[in-house]
Amino acid sequence: LVSTTLSGVTKATGTDSWFDEKIETAKARITDARRSMAGWREQLENQMEEAITSCDETRAEQLLDNALGLQVFTGDRDAGRSLREATVAGDPKRLKGALVAARRLHAVDVPEFAPAVAKYKEVRRIPEGWDIEKMLAERRAGEAKLISRPDVSGNHALRALVQLMFDRTLRRVETRDRRGEPMPLYLQVVQVAEVQNAEMWADYLVRREAIKGDIRRATPPGASLPSGYMLVDAETQKALTEAEVTAASTDVHVRIPSTSSPGSLMDVDNPVTGEVLRLTVPTADLSGREVAITELLAASLPGPRLETAANEVWLFHGTKSFAAEAIVSNDFRVDLAGSSAGSLYGRGIYLAENCTKADEYSYPDRGGLYTMLVCRTTLGKVHYNAERLPDPRRCEDACCKGDCHSVLGDRKACRGTFREFCVFDEDQVYPNYVVTYKRILP
C-alpha cells in the first residue's frame, strides 16, 4: 500500500525514475544484508559445531552469546541437530555442550533433548534420581559444571536414616580438638541436602576404577584380595546394616504418638534391635495411627551400592557452612589440608567414622546450626598406623609414593579416642550430603 501510494505520488510529481533508483538500491542492500547474515550464520554454525565436537565449553559459550545477540540461530533446528549428533557420538563432554546449548536456545522441547539427557546419564553413570534438566536450568552462564543441591529433608525416611547414622556412630569421647566446648548428648539432624555434581561424580568414579585396578593387579592368582589387604569395617556401616534389616521387616509397624506434630521427632524402640530410633513424624496427620516402619526409615542411602572390595565407605567431614558450599561446588582442596586442625598423618583430607569426631571441626552459623558432610569415600589399600606420635611424612609417602591409597590412624587403639581416615587425592571423596544439625547439650 505504501509502495503503491509513493508510486502514485512520484508519477504525479515526475520523480518516478529517482524513486525507482532508490527502490533498487534498497533491494540491493537488503539482499546484501541477507547474504551477509547467511554467511555469519553459516560461520557461527560451523564454529559452534567445532566447539561442541572438540568439547571446548568456553568457546561454545562465547559463540552462543554471539548467536543470541545476533539472533542468527533458529533454536529448535540447530539444537536438535547438535543433540542428535552428540547422542550418536556418545562423548560426555560433547553431550553436555549440546545440552547446554539447547538450554540456552530455549530448545528443551525438541524430541532430541530427552534421548540426549538419557545418554549423558548413561555415559556419566549418573545416579538414579539426579535431575540433569534442573542442573541445566540452574546453571549460570559461564559456569562449566552441572550442579544441583536439592533439599531432601522432606524425605522423612531418608532424614531418619541420616539421623540413625549420627546416633549409632556417636561416642561421647573428648579430644583436644573439641576446643573445650561441651560434649553434646546427641546431634539432631535439621536439614539434609543432596549434592548432585556431575563433574565431581565422574572424577570420583574414574579414581575409584583406578584404585580397583591397582587392587586387581596386586591380587595373586586364585585369591580374592592382595595379601595383607585390610578390609575396613566403618562404624557408619553398622547403622546402614540396621536400617536394611529393619526395613526388610515389612510387617513391623510403629504407632505415631497422638501428641506428635508433623515434622517433629519421635523416639521409638526399634522392634527388630530393641535400640532407640529417632524418627520424623510424617507430614500427613497420622497421630495415633500405626505406620509401617518402611515408611519412616529408609533401607539405604540412594545411589549405587558401595564397592566393599575397594574399601568404599561412608564417612563424615565436619566443617564450616561456607566451606561446605565451596567443597560441594569446587571439590576438596588438598593444598589447604591441615589449615583447620593440623595434619597428624600428613597433608590430606581428614574424615571420621564417628559423627562426634567430625563434629569437633564444625562451627556454628549465625543461627547456631552446624554443618557436616556425609561423604562416599574410596579408601583402597589402607596404610594402618596406631602410633601415638606418627611420622606424617612417612604416612604421606606410603600413599603418594607407595602402593597405599589412604591412611587409617587408629587413635582409638593408642589413645582410646577415635579412628581417623586421611586421603591425599580429592577425587577419592565425594561429598554426597550436606547435613545441617544442632547440638543437643546436657
Coordinates of C-alpha atoms in Angstrom, one line a residue, residues 32-438:
D32 CA 23.5 -8.0 0.6
A33 CA 22.4 -7.9 4.3
R34 CA 20.7 -11.3 3.9
R35 CA 23.7 -12.8 2.2
S36 CA 25.9 -11.3 5.0
M37 CA 23.6 -12.7 7.7
A38 CA 23.6 -16.1 6.0
G39 CA 27.3 -16.0 5.9
W40 CA 27.5 -15.1 9.6
R41 CA 25.0 -17.8 10.4
E42 CA 26.9 -20.5 8.4
Q43 CA 30.2 -19.4 10.0
L44 CA 28.7 -19.5 13.6
E45 CA 27.1 -22.8 12.9
N46 CA 30.4 -24.3 11.8
Q47 CA 32.2 -22.8 14.7
M48 CA 29.6 -23.9 17.2
E49 CA 29.7 -27.5 15.8
E50 CA 33.5 -27.4 16.1
A51 CA 33.4 -26.1 19.7
I52 CA 30.9 -28.8 20.8
T53 CA 32.7 -31.6 18.9
S54 CA 36.0 -30.6 20.5
C55 CA 34.4 -30.1 23.9
D56 CA 35.6 -26.5 24.2
E57 CA 32.9 -25.2 26.6
T58 CA 34.4 -21.7 26.9
R59 CA 34.3 -21.2 23.1
A60 CA 30.8 -22.7 22.9
E61 CA 29.6 -20.2 25.5
Q62 CA 31.1 -17.2 23.6
L63 CA 29.5 -18.4 20.3
L64 CA 26.1 -18.9 22.0
D65 CA 26.3 -15.3 23.3
N66 CA 27.1 -14.1 19.8
A67 CA 24.3 -16.1 18.3
L68 CA 21.7 -15.0 20.7
G69 CA 22.8 -11.4 20.4
L70 CA 22.6 -11.5 16.6
Q71 CA 19.5 -13.8 16.6
V72 CA 21.0 -15.9 13.8
F73 CA 20.3 -19.4 15.3
T74 CA 16.9 -21.0 14.9
G75 CA 16.9 -22.8 18.3
D76 CA 14.9 -26.0 17.5
R77 CA 16.7 -26.9 14.3
D78 CA 20.2 -26.1 15.4
A79 CA 19.8 -27.6 18.9
G80 CA 18.1 -30.7 17.6
R81 CA 20.9 -31.4 15.1
S82 CA 23.6 -30.9 17.7
L83 CA 21.8 -33.1 20.3
R84 CA 21.2 -35.9 17.7
E85 CA 24.9 -35.9 16.6
A86 CA 26.2 -35.8 20.2
T87 CA 23.9 -38.6 21.2
V88 CA 25.2 -40.8 18.4
A89 CA 28.8 -39.9 19.3
G90 CA 28.3 -40.7 23.0
D91 CA 31.1 -38.4 24.2
P92 CA 30.1 -37.0 27.6
K93 CA 31.6 -33.5 27.1
R94 CA 30.1 -33.2 23.6
L95 CA 26.7 -34.2 25.1
K96 CA 27.0 -31.7 27.8
G97 CA 27.9 -29.0 25.3
A98 CA 24.9 -29.8 23.2
L99 CA 22.5 -29.9 26.2
V100 CA 23.8 -26.6 27.5
A101 CA 23.4 -25.0 24.0
A102 CA 19.8 -26.4 23.8
R103 CA 19.0 -24.9 27.1
R104 CA 20.5 -21.5 26.2
L105 CA 18.5 -21.6 22.9
H106 CA 15.2 -22.4 24.7
A107 CA 15.0 -25.7 22.8
V108 CA 14.5 -28.2 25.5
D109 CA 11.2 -29.3 24.0
V110 CA 12.8 -30.7 20.8
P111 CA 12.4 -34.5 20.5
E112 CA 16.2 -35.0 20.6
F113 CA 16.6 -33.4 24.1
A114 CA 15.3 -36.3 26.2
P115 CA 17.4 -39.0 24.5
A116 CA 20.5 -36.8 24.9
V117 CA 19.8 -36.4 28.6
A118 CA 19.4 -40.2 28.9
K119 CA 22.6 -40.8 27.0
Y120 CA 24.5 -38.3 29.2
K121 CA 23.3 -40.1 32.3
E122 CA 24.3 -43.4 30.9
V123 CA 27.9 -42.5 29.9
R124 CA 28.5 -40.4 33.0
R125 CA 26.9 -43.2 35.2
I126 CA 24.8 -40.6 36.9
P127 CA 23.0 -42.0 39.9
E128 CA 19.3 -42.6 39.6
G129 CA 17.1 -39.7 40.7
W130 CA 19.6 -36.9 39.7
D131 CA 17.8 -34.2 37.7
I132 CA 20.0 -33.2 34.8
E133 CA 17.4 -30.9 33.4
K134 CA 17.3 -29.0 36.7
M135 CA 21.0 -28.7 36.7
L136 CA 20.9 -27.2 33.2
A137 CA 18.2 -24.8 34.3
E138 CA 20.1 -23.7 37.4
R139 CA 23.4 -23.4 35.6
R140 CA 24.8 -19.9 35.4
A141 CA 26.2 -18.6 32.2
G142 CA 30.0 -19.3 32.0
E143 CA 29.8 -21.9 34.8
A144 CA 31.2 -25.2 33.4
K145 CA 29.8 -27.6 36.0
L146 CA 26.4 -29.1 36.2
I147 CA 25.4 -28.8 39.9
S148 CA 22.2 -29.0 41.9
R149 CA 21.7 -29.3 45.6
P150 CA 18.1 -30.3 46.3
D151 CA 16.8 -30.2 49.8
V152 CA 15.7 -33.8 50.6
S153 CA 14.7 -33.1 54.2
G154 CA 11.1 -33.7 53.1
N155 CA 12.0 -37.3 52.6
H156 CA 11.5 -38.2 56.2
A157 CA 12.6 -41.8 55.8
L158 CA 16.0 -40.6 54.3
R159 CA 16.3 -38.0 57.0
A160 CA 15.7 -40.6 59.7
L161 CA 18.5 -42.8 58.2
V162 CA 21.0 -39.9 58.4
Q163 CA 19.9 -39.4 62.0
L164 CA 20.4 -43.1 62.6
M165 CA 24.0 -42.8 61.2
F166 CA 24.6 -40.0 63.6
D167 CA 23.1 -41.8 66.6
R168 CA 24.9 -45.1 66.1
T169 CA 28.3 -43.5 65.5
L170 CA 28.1 -41.1 68.4
R171 CA 30.8 -41.7 71.0
R172 CA 31.0 -39.2 73.9
V173 CA 34.8 -39.1 74.0
E174 CA 36.6 -35.7 74.1
T175 CA 39.8 -34.8 72.4
R176 CA 41.7 -31.6 72.4
D177 CA 40.1 -30.8 69.0
R178 CA 36.8 -30.1 70.8
R179 CA 38.4 -26.9 72.0
G180 CA 36.9 -27.1 75.4
E181 CA 33.3 -26.9 74.1
P182 CA 30.7 -29.1 75.9
M183 CA 30.1 -32.6 74.7
P184 CA 26.6 -32.9 73.2
L185 CA 24.2 -35.7 74.2
Y186 CA 23.5 -36.2 70.6
L187 CA 23.4 -34.4 67.2
Q188 CA 19.9 -33.7 65.8
V189 CA 19.6 -33.6 62.1
V190 CA 17.7 -30.4 60.9
Q191 CA 18.2 -30.4 57.2
V192 CA 19.7 -32.8 54.5
A193 CA 20.7 -31.6 51.1
E194 CA 21.8 -34.0 48.4
V195 CA 24.9 -32.9 46.3
Q196 CA 24.4 -33.6 42.6
N197 CA 27.7 -32.5 40.9
A198 CA 28.1 -34.3 37.6
E199 CA 31.8 -33.4 37.1
M200 CA 32.9 -34.3 40.6
W201 CA 30.9 -37.6 40.4
A202 CA 32.6 -38.5 37.2
D203 CA 36.1 -37.7 38.6
Y204 CA 35.3 -39.8 41.7
L205 CA 34.2 -42.8 39.5
V206 CA 37.4 -42.6 37.5
R207 CA 39.6 -42.6 40.6
R208 CA 37.6 -45.4 42.1
E209 CA 38.1 -47.5 39.0
A210 CA 41.8 -46.8 39.1
I211 CA 42.1 -48.0 42.7
K212 CA 40.1 -51.1 41.8
G213 CA 42.6 -51.7 39.0
D214 CA 45.5 -51.3 41.5
I215 CA 43.9 -53.9 43.8
R216 CA 43.3 -56.4 41.0
R217 CA 46.9 -56.1 39.8
A218 CA 48.2 -56.7 43.3
T219 CA 46.0 -59.7 43.9
P220 CA 47.7 -63.1 43.5
P221 CA 46.2 -65.7 41.0
G222 CA 43.3 -67.5 42.7
A223 CA 43.0 -65.0 45.5
S224 CA 40.2 -62.5 46.0
L225 CA 42.3 -59.8 47.5
P226 CA 46.0 -58.9 47.9
S227 CA 48.0 -60.5 50.7
G228 CA 47.7 -58.5 53.9
Y229 CA 44.9 -56.3 52.5
M230 CA 42.8 -54.8 55.3
L231 CA 39.0 -54.5 54.8
V232 CA 37.7 -51.5 56.7
D233 CA 34.6 -52.0 58.7
A234 CA 33.5 -48.4 59.3
E235 CA 31.2 -47.5 62.1
T236 CA 28.7 -46.0 59.7
Q237 CA 28.1 -49.4 58.1
K238 CA 26.5 -50.7 61.4
A239 CA 23.8 -48.1 61.1
L240 CA 23.2 -48.9 57.5
T241 CA 23.0 -52.6 58.2
E242 CA 20.5 -51.9 61.0
A243 CA 18.3 -49.9 58.6
E244 CA 18.5 -52.5 55.9
V245 CA 17.5 -55.3 58.3
T246 CA 14.7 -53.2 59.9
A247 CA 13.3 -52.2 56.5
A248 CA 13.2 -55.8 55.4
S249 CA 10.7 -56.5 58.2
T250 CA 7.8 -55.3 56.2
D251 CA 5.2 -56.5 58.8
V252 CA 6.7 -54.2 61.5
H253 CA 4.6 -51.1 62.4
V254 CA 5.2 -48.1 64.6
R255 CA 2.4 -46.2 66.4
I256 CA 2.6 -42.4 65.9
P257 CA 2.2 -40.7 69.3
S258 CA -1.2 -38.9 69.5
T259 CA 0.6 -35.8 70.8
S260 CA 3.1 -35.6 68.0
S261 CA 3.1 -32.9 65.3
P262 CA 4.1 -33.4 61.6
G263 CA 7.8 -32.9 61.1
S264 CA 8.7 -33.4 64.8
L265 CA 11.0 -36.1 66.1
M266 CA 9.7 -39.1 68.0
D267 CA 11.7 -41.7 69.9
V268 CA 10.6 -45.3 69.5
D269 CA 12.1 -48.7 70.2
N270 CA 13.3 -50.5 67.1
P271 CA 11.1 -53.5 67.0
V272 CA 14.0 -55.5 65.4
T273 CA 17.0 -54.5 67.5
G274 CA 15.4 -53.0 70.6
E275 CA 17.5 -49.8 70.3
V276 CA 16.0 -46.4 70.2
L277 CA 15.1 -44.9 66.8
R278 CA 14.7 -41.2 66.3
L279 CA 12.2 -40.9 63.5
T280 CA 10.5 -37.9 61.9
V281 CA 6.7 -37.7 62.1
P282 CA 5.3 -37.7 58.5
T283 CA 3.7 -34.5 57.3
A284 CA 0.3 -36.2 57.0
D285 CA -1.9 -36.3 60.0
L286 CA -1.2 -39.8 61.3
S287 CA -1.1 -39.1 65.0
G288 CA -2.3 -42.1 67.0
R289 CA -2.1 -44.5 63.9
E290 CA 0.2 -47.3 63.1
V291 CA 2.6 -46.8 60.2
A292 CA 4.8 -49.4 58.5
I293 CA 8.5 -48.9 59.6
T294 CA 9.4 -48.9 55.9
E295 CA 7.6 -45.5 55.6
L296 CA 9.6 -44.0 58.4
L297 CA 13.1 -45.3 57.8
A298 CA 14.9 -45.7 54.5
A299 CA 16.6 -49.1 53.9
S300 CA 19.7 -47.5 52.4
L301 CA 21.2 -44.2 51.1
P302 CA 20.3 -43.6 47.4
G303 CA 22.8 -44.3 44.7
P304 CA 25.0 -47.3 43.7
R305 CA 25.9 -49.8 46.4
L306 CA 29.3 -49.5 48.0
E307 CA 32.3 -51.2 46.4
T308 CA 33.4 -53.0 49.6
A309 CA 36.4 -54.7 48.0
A310 CA 37.8 -51.3 47.2
N311 CA 37.1 -50.2 50.8
E312 CA 34.4 -47.8 49.7
V313 CA 32.7 -46.5 52.9
W314 CA 30.6 -43.6 54.2
L315 CA 32.5 -41.1 56.3
F316 CA 31.8 -37.7 57.9
H317 CA 33.6 -34.4 57.4
G318 CA 32.8 -31.6 59.8
T319 CA 33.4 -28.0 58.5
K320 CA 32.0 -24.5 58.4
S321 CA 28.9 -23.8 56.4
F322 CA 30.6 -21.6 53.8
A323 CA 33.5 -24.1 53.5
A324 CA 30.9 -26.8 52.7
E325 CA 29.5 -24.7 49.9
A326 CA 33.0 -24.4 48.4
I327 CA 33.6 -28.1 48.7
V328 CA 30.4 -29.2 47.0
S329 CA 30.9 -26.7 44.2
N330 CA 34.6 -27.0 43.6
D331 CA 35.7 -30.2 45.5
F332 CA 38.1 -30.6 48.4
R333 CA 41.4 -28.9 48.2
V334 CA 44.4 -30.9 49.4
D335 CA 46.5 -27.8 49.2
L336 CA 44.5 -26.4 52.2
A337 CA 44.8 -29.6 54.2
G338 CA 45.7 -29.1 57.8
S339 CA 44.8 -25.4 57.8
S340 CA 41.9 -26.1 60.2
A341 CA 43.0 -28.8 62.6
G342 CA 46.6 -29.8 61.9
S343 CA 48.0 -32.7 59.9
L344 CA 48.8 -35.6 62.2
Y345 CA 49.0 -38.1 59.3
G346 CA 50.1 -35.8 56.5
R347 CA 48.7 -33.1 54.3
G348 CA 45.5 -34.8 53.2
I349 CA 41.7 -34.7 53.6
Y350 CA 40.6 -36.0 57.0
L351 CA 37.4 -37.9 57.6
A352 CA 35.8 -39.7 60.5
E353 CA 33.6 -42.7 61.1
N354 CA 32.1 -41.2 64.2
C355 CA 29.9 -38.1 64.0
T356 CA 31.2 -36.8 67.3
K357 CA 34.8 -36.7 65.9
A358 CA 33.7 -34.8 62.8
D359 CA 31.6 -32.5 65.0
E360 CA 34.8 -31.3 66.6
Y361 CA 35.7 -29.5 63.3
S362 CA 32.3 -28.0 62.7
Y363 CA 31.5 -24.3 63.6
P364 CA 28.1 -22.8 64.2
D365 CA 26.5 -20.4 61.7
R366 CA 24.6 -17.3 62.7
G367 CA 21.6 -19.4 63.6
G368 CA 23.6 -21.6 65.9
L369 CA 23.4 -24.6 63.5
Y370 CA 26.4 -26.8 62.5
T371 CA 27.4 -28.4 59.1
M372 CA 28.7 -31.8 58.3
L373 CA 29.3 -33.6 55.0
V374 CA 28.4 -37.3 54.6
C375 CA 30.9 -38.5 52.1
R376 CA 31.3 -41.6 49.9
T377 CA 35.0 -42.4 50.2
T378 CA 37.2 -44.9 48.4
L379 CA 40.0 -45.9 50.8
G380 CA 41.6 -48.7 48.7
K381 CA 44.7 -50.2 50.3
V382 CA 45.0 -48.7 53.8
H383 CA 48.2 -47.7 55.5
Y384 CA 47.4 -48.6 59.1
N385 CA 49.0 -46.6 61.9
A386 CA 48.4 -46.9 65.6
E387 CA 51.4 -44.9 66.8
R388 CA 51.0 -42.2 69.4
L389 CA 53.3 -39.9 67.5
P390 CA 53.1 -40.9 63.9
D391 CA 55.5 -39.6 61.3
P392 CA 53.3 -37.6 58.9
R393 CA 55.8 -37.6 56.1
R394 CA 56.1 -41.4 56.2
C395 CA 52.3 -41.7 56.1
E396 CA 52.1 -39.4 53.2
D397 CA 54.8 -41.2 51.3
A398 CA 53.1 -44.6 51.8
C399 CA 50.2 -43.2 49.7
C400 CA 51.8 -40.6 47.4
K401 CA 55.0 -42.7 46.6
G402 CA 54.0 -46.2 47.8
D403 CA 51.2 -48.6 46.9
C404 CA 48.7 -47.4 49.6
H405 CA 45.7 -45.2 48.9
S406 CA 44.8 -43.9 52.3
V407 CA 45.8 -43.8 56.0
L408 CA 43.9 -45.2 58.9
G409 CA 45.1 -43.5 62.0
D410 CA 43.9 -45.7 64.9
R411 CA 43.7 -43.2 67.8
K412 CA 41.1 -45.5 69.3
A413 CA 43.8 -48.2 69.8
C414 CA 46.6 -45.9 71.0
R415 CA 44.7 -43.2 72.8
G416 CA 41.1 -44.5 73.4
T417 CA 39.6 -41.8 71.2
F418 CA 38.7 -42.3 67.5
R419 CA 39.9 -43.8 64.3
E420 CA 40.7 -41.2 61.7
F421 CA 41.0 -41.6 57.9
C422 CA 43.1 -39.5 55.6
V423 CA 43.3 -39.5 51.8
F424 CA 45.6 -37.4 49.6
D425 CA 43.6 -37.3 46.4
E426 CA 40.4 -35.2 46.5
D427 CA 38.9 -37.4 43.8
Q428 CA 38.7 -40.3 46.4
V429 CA 36.0 -38.4 48.3
Y430 CA 32.5 -37.4 47.0
P431 CA 30.5 -35.1 49.4
N432 CA 27.1 -36.8 48.9
Y433 CA 25.1 -34.9 51.5
V434 CA 25.3 -31.6 53.3
V435 CA 23.7 -32.1 56.8
T436 CA 22.7 -29.2 58.9
Y437 CA 22.3 -30.1 62.5
K438 CA 22.2 -28.8 66.1

